[in-house]
Coordinates of C-alpha atoms in Angstrom, one line a residue:
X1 CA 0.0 0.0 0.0
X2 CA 0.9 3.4 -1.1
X3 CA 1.0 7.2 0.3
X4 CA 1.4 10.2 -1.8
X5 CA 2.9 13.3 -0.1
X6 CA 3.1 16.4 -1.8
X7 CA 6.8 18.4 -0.8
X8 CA 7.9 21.7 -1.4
X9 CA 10.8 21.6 -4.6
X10 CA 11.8 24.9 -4.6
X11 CA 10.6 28.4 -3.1
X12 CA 8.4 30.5 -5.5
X13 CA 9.8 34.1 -6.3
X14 CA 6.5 35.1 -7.3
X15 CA 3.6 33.3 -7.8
X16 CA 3.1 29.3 -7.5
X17 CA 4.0 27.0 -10.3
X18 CA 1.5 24.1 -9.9
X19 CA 3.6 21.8 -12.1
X20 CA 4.3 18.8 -10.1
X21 CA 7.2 17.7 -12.5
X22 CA 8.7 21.5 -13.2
X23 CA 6.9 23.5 -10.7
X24 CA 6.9 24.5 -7.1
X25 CA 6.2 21.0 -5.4
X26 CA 6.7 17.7 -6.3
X27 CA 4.9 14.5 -5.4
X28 CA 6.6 11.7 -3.8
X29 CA 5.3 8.2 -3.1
X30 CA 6.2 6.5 -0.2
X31 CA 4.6 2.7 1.7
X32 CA 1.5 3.8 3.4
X33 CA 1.7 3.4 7.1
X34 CA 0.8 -0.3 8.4
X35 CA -2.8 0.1 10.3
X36 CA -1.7 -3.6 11.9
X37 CA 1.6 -2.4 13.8
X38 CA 0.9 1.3 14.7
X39 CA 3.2 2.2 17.2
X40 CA 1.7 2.4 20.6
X41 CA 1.5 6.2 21.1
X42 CA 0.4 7.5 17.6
X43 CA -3.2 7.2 15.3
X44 CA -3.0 6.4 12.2
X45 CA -5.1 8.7 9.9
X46 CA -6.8 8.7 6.5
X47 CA -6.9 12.4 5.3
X48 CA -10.1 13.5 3.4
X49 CA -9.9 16.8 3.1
X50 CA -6.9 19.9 2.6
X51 CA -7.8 23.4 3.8
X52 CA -6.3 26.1 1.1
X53 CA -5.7 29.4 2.5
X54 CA -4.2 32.3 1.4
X55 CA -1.4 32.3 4.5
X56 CA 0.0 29.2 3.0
X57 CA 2.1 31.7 0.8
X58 CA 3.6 33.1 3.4
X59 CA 4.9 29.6 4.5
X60 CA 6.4 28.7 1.2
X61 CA 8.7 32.4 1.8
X62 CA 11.5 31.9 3.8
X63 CA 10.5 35.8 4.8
X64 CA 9.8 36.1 9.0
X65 CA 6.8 35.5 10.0
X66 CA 4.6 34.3 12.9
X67 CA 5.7 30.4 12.0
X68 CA 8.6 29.0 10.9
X69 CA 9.0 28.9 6.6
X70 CA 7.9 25.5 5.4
X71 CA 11.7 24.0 4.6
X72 CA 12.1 22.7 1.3
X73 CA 12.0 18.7 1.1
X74 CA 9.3 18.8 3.8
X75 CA 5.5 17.6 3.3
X76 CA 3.6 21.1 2.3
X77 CA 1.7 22.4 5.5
X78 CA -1.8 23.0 6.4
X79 CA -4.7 21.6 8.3
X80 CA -7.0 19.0 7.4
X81 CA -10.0 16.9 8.7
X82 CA -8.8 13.0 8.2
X83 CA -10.3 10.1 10.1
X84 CA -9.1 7.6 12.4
X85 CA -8.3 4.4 10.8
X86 CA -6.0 2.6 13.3
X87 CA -4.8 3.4 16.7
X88 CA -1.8 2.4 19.2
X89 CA -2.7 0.5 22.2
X90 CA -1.9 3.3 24.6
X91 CA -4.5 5.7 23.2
X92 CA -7.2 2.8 22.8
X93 CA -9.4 4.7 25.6
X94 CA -9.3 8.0 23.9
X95 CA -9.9 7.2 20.0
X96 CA -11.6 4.3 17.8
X97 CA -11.9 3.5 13.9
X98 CA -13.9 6.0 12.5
X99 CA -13.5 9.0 14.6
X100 CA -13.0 12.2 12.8
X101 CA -10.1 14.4 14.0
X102 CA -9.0 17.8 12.8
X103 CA -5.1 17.6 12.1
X104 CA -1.6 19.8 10.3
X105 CA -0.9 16.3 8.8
X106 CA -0.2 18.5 6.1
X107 CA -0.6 17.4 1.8
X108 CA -0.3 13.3 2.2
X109 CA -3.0 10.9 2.2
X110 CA -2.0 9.1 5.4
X111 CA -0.2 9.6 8.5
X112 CA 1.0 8.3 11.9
X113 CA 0.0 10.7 14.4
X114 CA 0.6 11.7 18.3
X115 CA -2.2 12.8 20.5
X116 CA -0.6 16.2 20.2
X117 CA -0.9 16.9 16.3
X118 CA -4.6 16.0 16.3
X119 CA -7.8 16.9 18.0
X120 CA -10.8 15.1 18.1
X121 CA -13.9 17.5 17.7
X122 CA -17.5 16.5 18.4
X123 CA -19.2 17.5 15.4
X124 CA -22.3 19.1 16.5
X125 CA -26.1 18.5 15.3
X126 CA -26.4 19.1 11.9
X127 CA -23.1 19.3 11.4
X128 CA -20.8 17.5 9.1
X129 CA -17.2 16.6 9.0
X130 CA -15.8 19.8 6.9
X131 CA -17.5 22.4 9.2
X132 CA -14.7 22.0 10.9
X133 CA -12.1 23.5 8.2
X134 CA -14.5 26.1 7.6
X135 CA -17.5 27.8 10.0
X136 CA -15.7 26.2 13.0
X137 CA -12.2 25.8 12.1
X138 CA -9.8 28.5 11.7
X139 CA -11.4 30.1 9.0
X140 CA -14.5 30.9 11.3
X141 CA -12.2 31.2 14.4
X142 CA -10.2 34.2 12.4
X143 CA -13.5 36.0 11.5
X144 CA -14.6 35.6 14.5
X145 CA -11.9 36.7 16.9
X146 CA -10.7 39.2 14.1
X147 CA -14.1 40.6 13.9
X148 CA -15.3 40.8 17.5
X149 CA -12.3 41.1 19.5
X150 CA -10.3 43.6 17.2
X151 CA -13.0 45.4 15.4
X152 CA -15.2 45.2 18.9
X153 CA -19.0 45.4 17.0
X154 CA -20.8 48.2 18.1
X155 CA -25.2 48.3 17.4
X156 CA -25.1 50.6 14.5
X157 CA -22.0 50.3 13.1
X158 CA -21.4 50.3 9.2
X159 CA -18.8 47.2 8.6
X160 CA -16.9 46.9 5.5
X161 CA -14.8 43.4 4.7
X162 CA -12.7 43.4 1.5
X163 CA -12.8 38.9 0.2
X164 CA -16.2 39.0 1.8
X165 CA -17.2 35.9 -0.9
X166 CA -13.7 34.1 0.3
X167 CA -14.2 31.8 3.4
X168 CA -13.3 33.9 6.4
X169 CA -15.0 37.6 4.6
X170 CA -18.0 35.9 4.1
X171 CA -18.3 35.1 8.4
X172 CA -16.8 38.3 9.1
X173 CA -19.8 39.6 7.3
X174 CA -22.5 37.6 8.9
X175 CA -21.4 37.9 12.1
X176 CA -21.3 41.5 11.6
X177 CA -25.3 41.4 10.9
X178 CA -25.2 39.0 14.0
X179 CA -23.8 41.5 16.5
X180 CA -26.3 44.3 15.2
X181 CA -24.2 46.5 12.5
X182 CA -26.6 48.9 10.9
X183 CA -24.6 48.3 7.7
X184 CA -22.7 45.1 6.1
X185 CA -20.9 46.4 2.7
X186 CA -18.7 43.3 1.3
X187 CA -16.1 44.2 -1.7
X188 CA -15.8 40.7 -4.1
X189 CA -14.7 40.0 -7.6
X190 CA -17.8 39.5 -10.3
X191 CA -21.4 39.7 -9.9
X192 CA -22.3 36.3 -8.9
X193 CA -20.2 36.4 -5.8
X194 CA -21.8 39.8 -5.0
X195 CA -25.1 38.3 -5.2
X196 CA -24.5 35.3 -3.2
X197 CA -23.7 38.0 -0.5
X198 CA -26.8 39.7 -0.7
X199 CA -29.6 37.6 -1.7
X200 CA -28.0 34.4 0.9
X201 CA -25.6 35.8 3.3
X202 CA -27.7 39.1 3.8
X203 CA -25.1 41.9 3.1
X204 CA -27.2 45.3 2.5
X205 CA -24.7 45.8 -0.2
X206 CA -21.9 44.1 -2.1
X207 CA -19.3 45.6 -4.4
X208 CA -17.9 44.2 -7.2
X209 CA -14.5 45.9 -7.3
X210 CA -13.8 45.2 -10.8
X211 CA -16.0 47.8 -11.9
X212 CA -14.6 50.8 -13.0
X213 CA -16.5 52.8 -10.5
X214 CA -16.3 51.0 -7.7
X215 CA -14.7 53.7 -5.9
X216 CA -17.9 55.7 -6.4
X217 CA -20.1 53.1 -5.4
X218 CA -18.4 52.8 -1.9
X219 CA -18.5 56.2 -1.4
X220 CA -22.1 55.8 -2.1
X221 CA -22.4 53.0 0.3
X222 CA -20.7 54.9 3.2
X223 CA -22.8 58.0 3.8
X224 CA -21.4 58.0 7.1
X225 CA -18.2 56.5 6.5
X226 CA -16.8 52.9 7.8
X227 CA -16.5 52.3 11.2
X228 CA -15.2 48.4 10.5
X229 CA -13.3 47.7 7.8
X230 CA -12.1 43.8 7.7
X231 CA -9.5 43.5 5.5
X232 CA -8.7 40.3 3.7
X233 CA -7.3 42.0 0.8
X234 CA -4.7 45.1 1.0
X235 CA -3.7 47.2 -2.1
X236 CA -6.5 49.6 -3.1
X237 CA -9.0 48.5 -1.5
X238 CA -7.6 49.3 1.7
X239 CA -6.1 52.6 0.5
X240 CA -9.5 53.4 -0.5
X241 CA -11.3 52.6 3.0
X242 CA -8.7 54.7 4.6
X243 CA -10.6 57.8 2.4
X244 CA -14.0 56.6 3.7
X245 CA -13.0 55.8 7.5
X246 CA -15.0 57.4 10.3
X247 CA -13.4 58.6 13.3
X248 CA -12.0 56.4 15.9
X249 CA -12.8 53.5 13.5
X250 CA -11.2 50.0 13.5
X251 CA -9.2 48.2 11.0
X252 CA -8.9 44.6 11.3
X253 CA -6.1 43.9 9.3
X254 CA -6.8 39.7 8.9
X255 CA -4.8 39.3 4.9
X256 CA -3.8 41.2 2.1
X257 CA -4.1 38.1 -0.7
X258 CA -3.6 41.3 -3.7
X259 CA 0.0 41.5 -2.6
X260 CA 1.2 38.1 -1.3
X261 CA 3.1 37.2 -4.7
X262 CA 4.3 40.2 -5.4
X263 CA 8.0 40.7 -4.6
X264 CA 7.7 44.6 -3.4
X265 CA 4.2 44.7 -1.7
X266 CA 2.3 48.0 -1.8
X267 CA 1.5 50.3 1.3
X268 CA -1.3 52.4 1.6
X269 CA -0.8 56.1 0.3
X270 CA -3.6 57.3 2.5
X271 CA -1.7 56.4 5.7
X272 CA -2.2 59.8 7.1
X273 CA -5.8 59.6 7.7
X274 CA -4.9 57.2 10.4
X275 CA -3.5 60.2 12.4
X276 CA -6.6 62.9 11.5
X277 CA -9.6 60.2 11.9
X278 CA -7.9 58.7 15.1
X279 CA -7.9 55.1 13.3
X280 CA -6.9 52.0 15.3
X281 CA -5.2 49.5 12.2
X282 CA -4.7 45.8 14.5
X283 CA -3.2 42.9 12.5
X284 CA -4.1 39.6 14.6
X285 CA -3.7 35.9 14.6
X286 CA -5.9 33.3 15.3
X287 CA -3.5 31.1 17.1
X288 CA -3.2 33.5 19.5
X289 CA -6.5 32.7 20.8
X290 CA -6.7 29.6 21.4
X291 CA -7.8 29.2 25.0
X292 CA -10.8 30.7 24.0
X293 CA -11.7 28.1 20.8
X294 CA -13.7 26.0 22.3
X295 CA -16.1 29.5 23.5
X296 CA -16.3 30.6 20.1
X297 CA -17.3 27.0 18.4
X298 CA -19.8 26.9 20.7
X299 CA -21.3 30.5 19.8
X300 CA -20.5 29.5 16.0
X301 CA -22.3 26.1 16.2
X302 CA -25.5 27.5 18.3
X303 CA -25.6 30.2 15.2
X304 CA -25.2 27.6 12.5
X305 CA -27.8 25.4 14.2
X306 CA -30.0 28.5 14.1
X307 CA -29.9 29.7 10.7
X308 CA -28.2 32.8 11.7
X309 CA -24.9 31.8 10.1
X310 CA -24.6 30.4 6.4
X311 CA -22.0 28.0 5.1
X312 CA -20.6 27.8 1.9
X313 CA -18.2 25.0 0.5
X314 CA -15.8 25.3 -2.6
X315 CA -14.2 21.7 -2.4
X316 CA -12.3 20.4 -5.4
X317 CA -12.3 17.1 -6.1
X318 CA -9.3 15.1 -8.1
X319 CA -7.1 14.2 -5.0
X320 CA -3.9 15.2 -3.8
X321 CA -2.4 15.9 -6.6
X322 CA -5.2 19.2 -7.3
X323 CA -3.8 20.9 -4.4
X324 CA -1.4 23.1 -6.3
X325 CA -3.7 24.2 -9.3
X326 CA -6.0 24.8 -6.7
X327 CA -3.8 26.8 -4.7
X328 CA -3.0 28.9 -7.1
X329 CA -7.2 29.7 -8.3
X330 CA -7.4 30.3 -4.8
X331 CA -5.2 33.5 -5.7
X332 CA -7.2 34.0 -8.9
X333 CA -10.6 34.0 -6.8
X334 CA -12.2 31.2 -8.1
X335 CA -14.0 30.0 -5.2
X336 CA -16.8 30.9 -3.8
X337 CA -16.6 30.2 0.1
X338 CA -14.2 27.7 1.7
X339 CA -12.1 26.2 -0.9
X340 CA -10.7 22.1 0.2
X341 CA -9.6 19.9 -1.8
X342 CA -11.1 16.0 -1.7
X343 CA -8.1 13.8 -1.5
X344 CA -10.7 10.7 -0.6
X345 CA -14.0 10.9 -1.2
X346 CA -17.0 10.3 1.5
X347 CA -18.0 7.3 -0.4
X348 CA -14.8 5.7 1.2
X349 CA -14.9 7.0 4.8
X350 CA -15.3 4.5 7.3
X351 CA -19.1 3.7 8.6
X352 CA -20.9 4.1 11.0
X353 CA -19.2 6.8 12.6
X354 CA -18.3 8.7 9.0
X355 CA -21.9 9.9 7.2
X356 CA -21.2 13.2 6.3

């Protein structure tokens, strides 16, 4: 029995080569794990499904950051929901076959984990396995901390979020709503996204910022300027908000996906508005928060059991080896909401435990 791993060949300069013969990564082959003789302290694990997320550039740079570069030779990084296939005696009491656990396995099919690099999270009523790479994963764990703990909702608030059709804009905008704003504005890339936003996720208004006006329409949509502006983006989108900020607003500074392959990333020009509207601009991340996941899934559970919060998947299907191609139409917006990829299908998850 096989396992495919996906490594990192060589460190982009720009943007990602998909190629996995002359590009970025290359995939590797390797004997999969025995399920009969795992070793006594680790699970073995079937992976399903890959988050993509924009911060995965950042990891393939070897650029400073908040974690270590992904080195080159090593299995590509990033989280993924995989199931439990086979466990080691010693951690008999505390999984079984057919669990579902939420793991940094990274891009391979299988893997022989410790009880450190997984978790095992309940999936809650009318929930289903994925749900936790998106709503309550760290895509809704960034828009939510990012939105309620840095931006700090107020009733009556107009909210702006730049990527609000990408997975963690399109929470930031509903929990927004949630919390009371008077106005939910969400900047995307083509008309269908902006309707999604308003006809099912309930934005009053939605942008599609490759209009030629766009400019004008914000400025239309902000008769009393921003007071939240969730920025998934950069470039001039954010240079324009700074225009339309009200005073003592907030800037929730989450990504800035326009400039991540770009070798000389552009400030904002407008930077002096932060000084005459008394702005407060807060980057954040998620990890930092996380004695307080298990608070927020509950809240985001109890408002997807609700109806209060909509999901929306993107998930790719083809297997590993689409995880680069996909990568990179992450980049070019091609999804609409979360975008996985489906490196096993449901078909073959393991029963009872497994229905999705």
């Amino acid at each position: 029995m096989s396992n495919k791993k996906i490594v990192l060949h060589k460190r982009p300069a720009e943007g990602i080569d998909p190629s996995l013969t002359s590009g970025t990564f290359r995939l590797r082959t390797v004997p999969r794990p025995d399920n009969k003789n795992v070793p006594a302290d680790k699970v073995l694990v079937r992976v399903h499904y890959l988050s993509l997320d924009p911060t995965m550039r950042g990891w393939l740079s070897a650029r400073r950051s908040y974690i270590a570069p992904v080195e080159v030779g090593a299995v590509m990084r990033g989280p993924s929901m995989a199931q439990v296939i086979s466990v080691g005696s010693n951690l008999a009491a505390q999984f079984q076959a057919g669990d579902w656990v939420y793991t940094w396995a990274g891009w391979q099919e299988y893997a022989a984990l410790g009880v450190k690099e997984l978790e095992k999270i309940p999936i809650p009523p009318g929930g289903r396995p994925t749900d936790v790479l998106s709503t309550l994963g760290v895509t809704g764990l960034t828009a939510y901390f990012g939105l309620i703990d840095v931006g700090q909702p107020r009733e009556e608030d107009t909210v702006v979020v730049s990527g609000a059709a990408g997975a963690t804009g399109m929470i930031a905008g509903q929990i927004a709503k949630i919390k009371g704003a008077k106005r939910v504005i969400g900047l995307a890339g083509s008309k269908d996204k902006c309707d999604f936003l308003v006809k099912e996720l309930g934005f009053d208004v939605a942008i599609n910022y490759k209009d030629a006006d766009w400019r004008n329409q914000l400025k239309a949509a902000t008769p009393d300027f921003i007071d939240i502006y969730f920025d998934n983006v950069g470039g001039d989108i954010l240079d324009m908000c700074l225009t339309r900020a009200a005073r003592n607003s907030r800037f929730v500074m989450c990504g800035a996906i326009s400039q991540y392959n770009s070798t000389k990333p552009n400030g904002p020009a407008n930077y002096m508005n932060i000084i005459s509207q008394r702005i407060t601009m807060k980057g954040f991340i998620v990890f930092d928060y996380a004695k307080q996941y298990q608070q927020a899934r509950e809240e985001l559970s109890a408002w997807l059991a609700q109806g209060k919060l909509i999901r929306k998947d993107h998930i790719v299907p083809g297997g590993l080896e689409a995880a680069p191609r996909s990568l990179v139409d992450l980049f070019a917006g091609a999804n609409t909401g979360k975008m996985m990829v489906e490196v096993a299908p449901a078909s073959e998850a393991l029963a009872p435990k497994a229905k999705l």
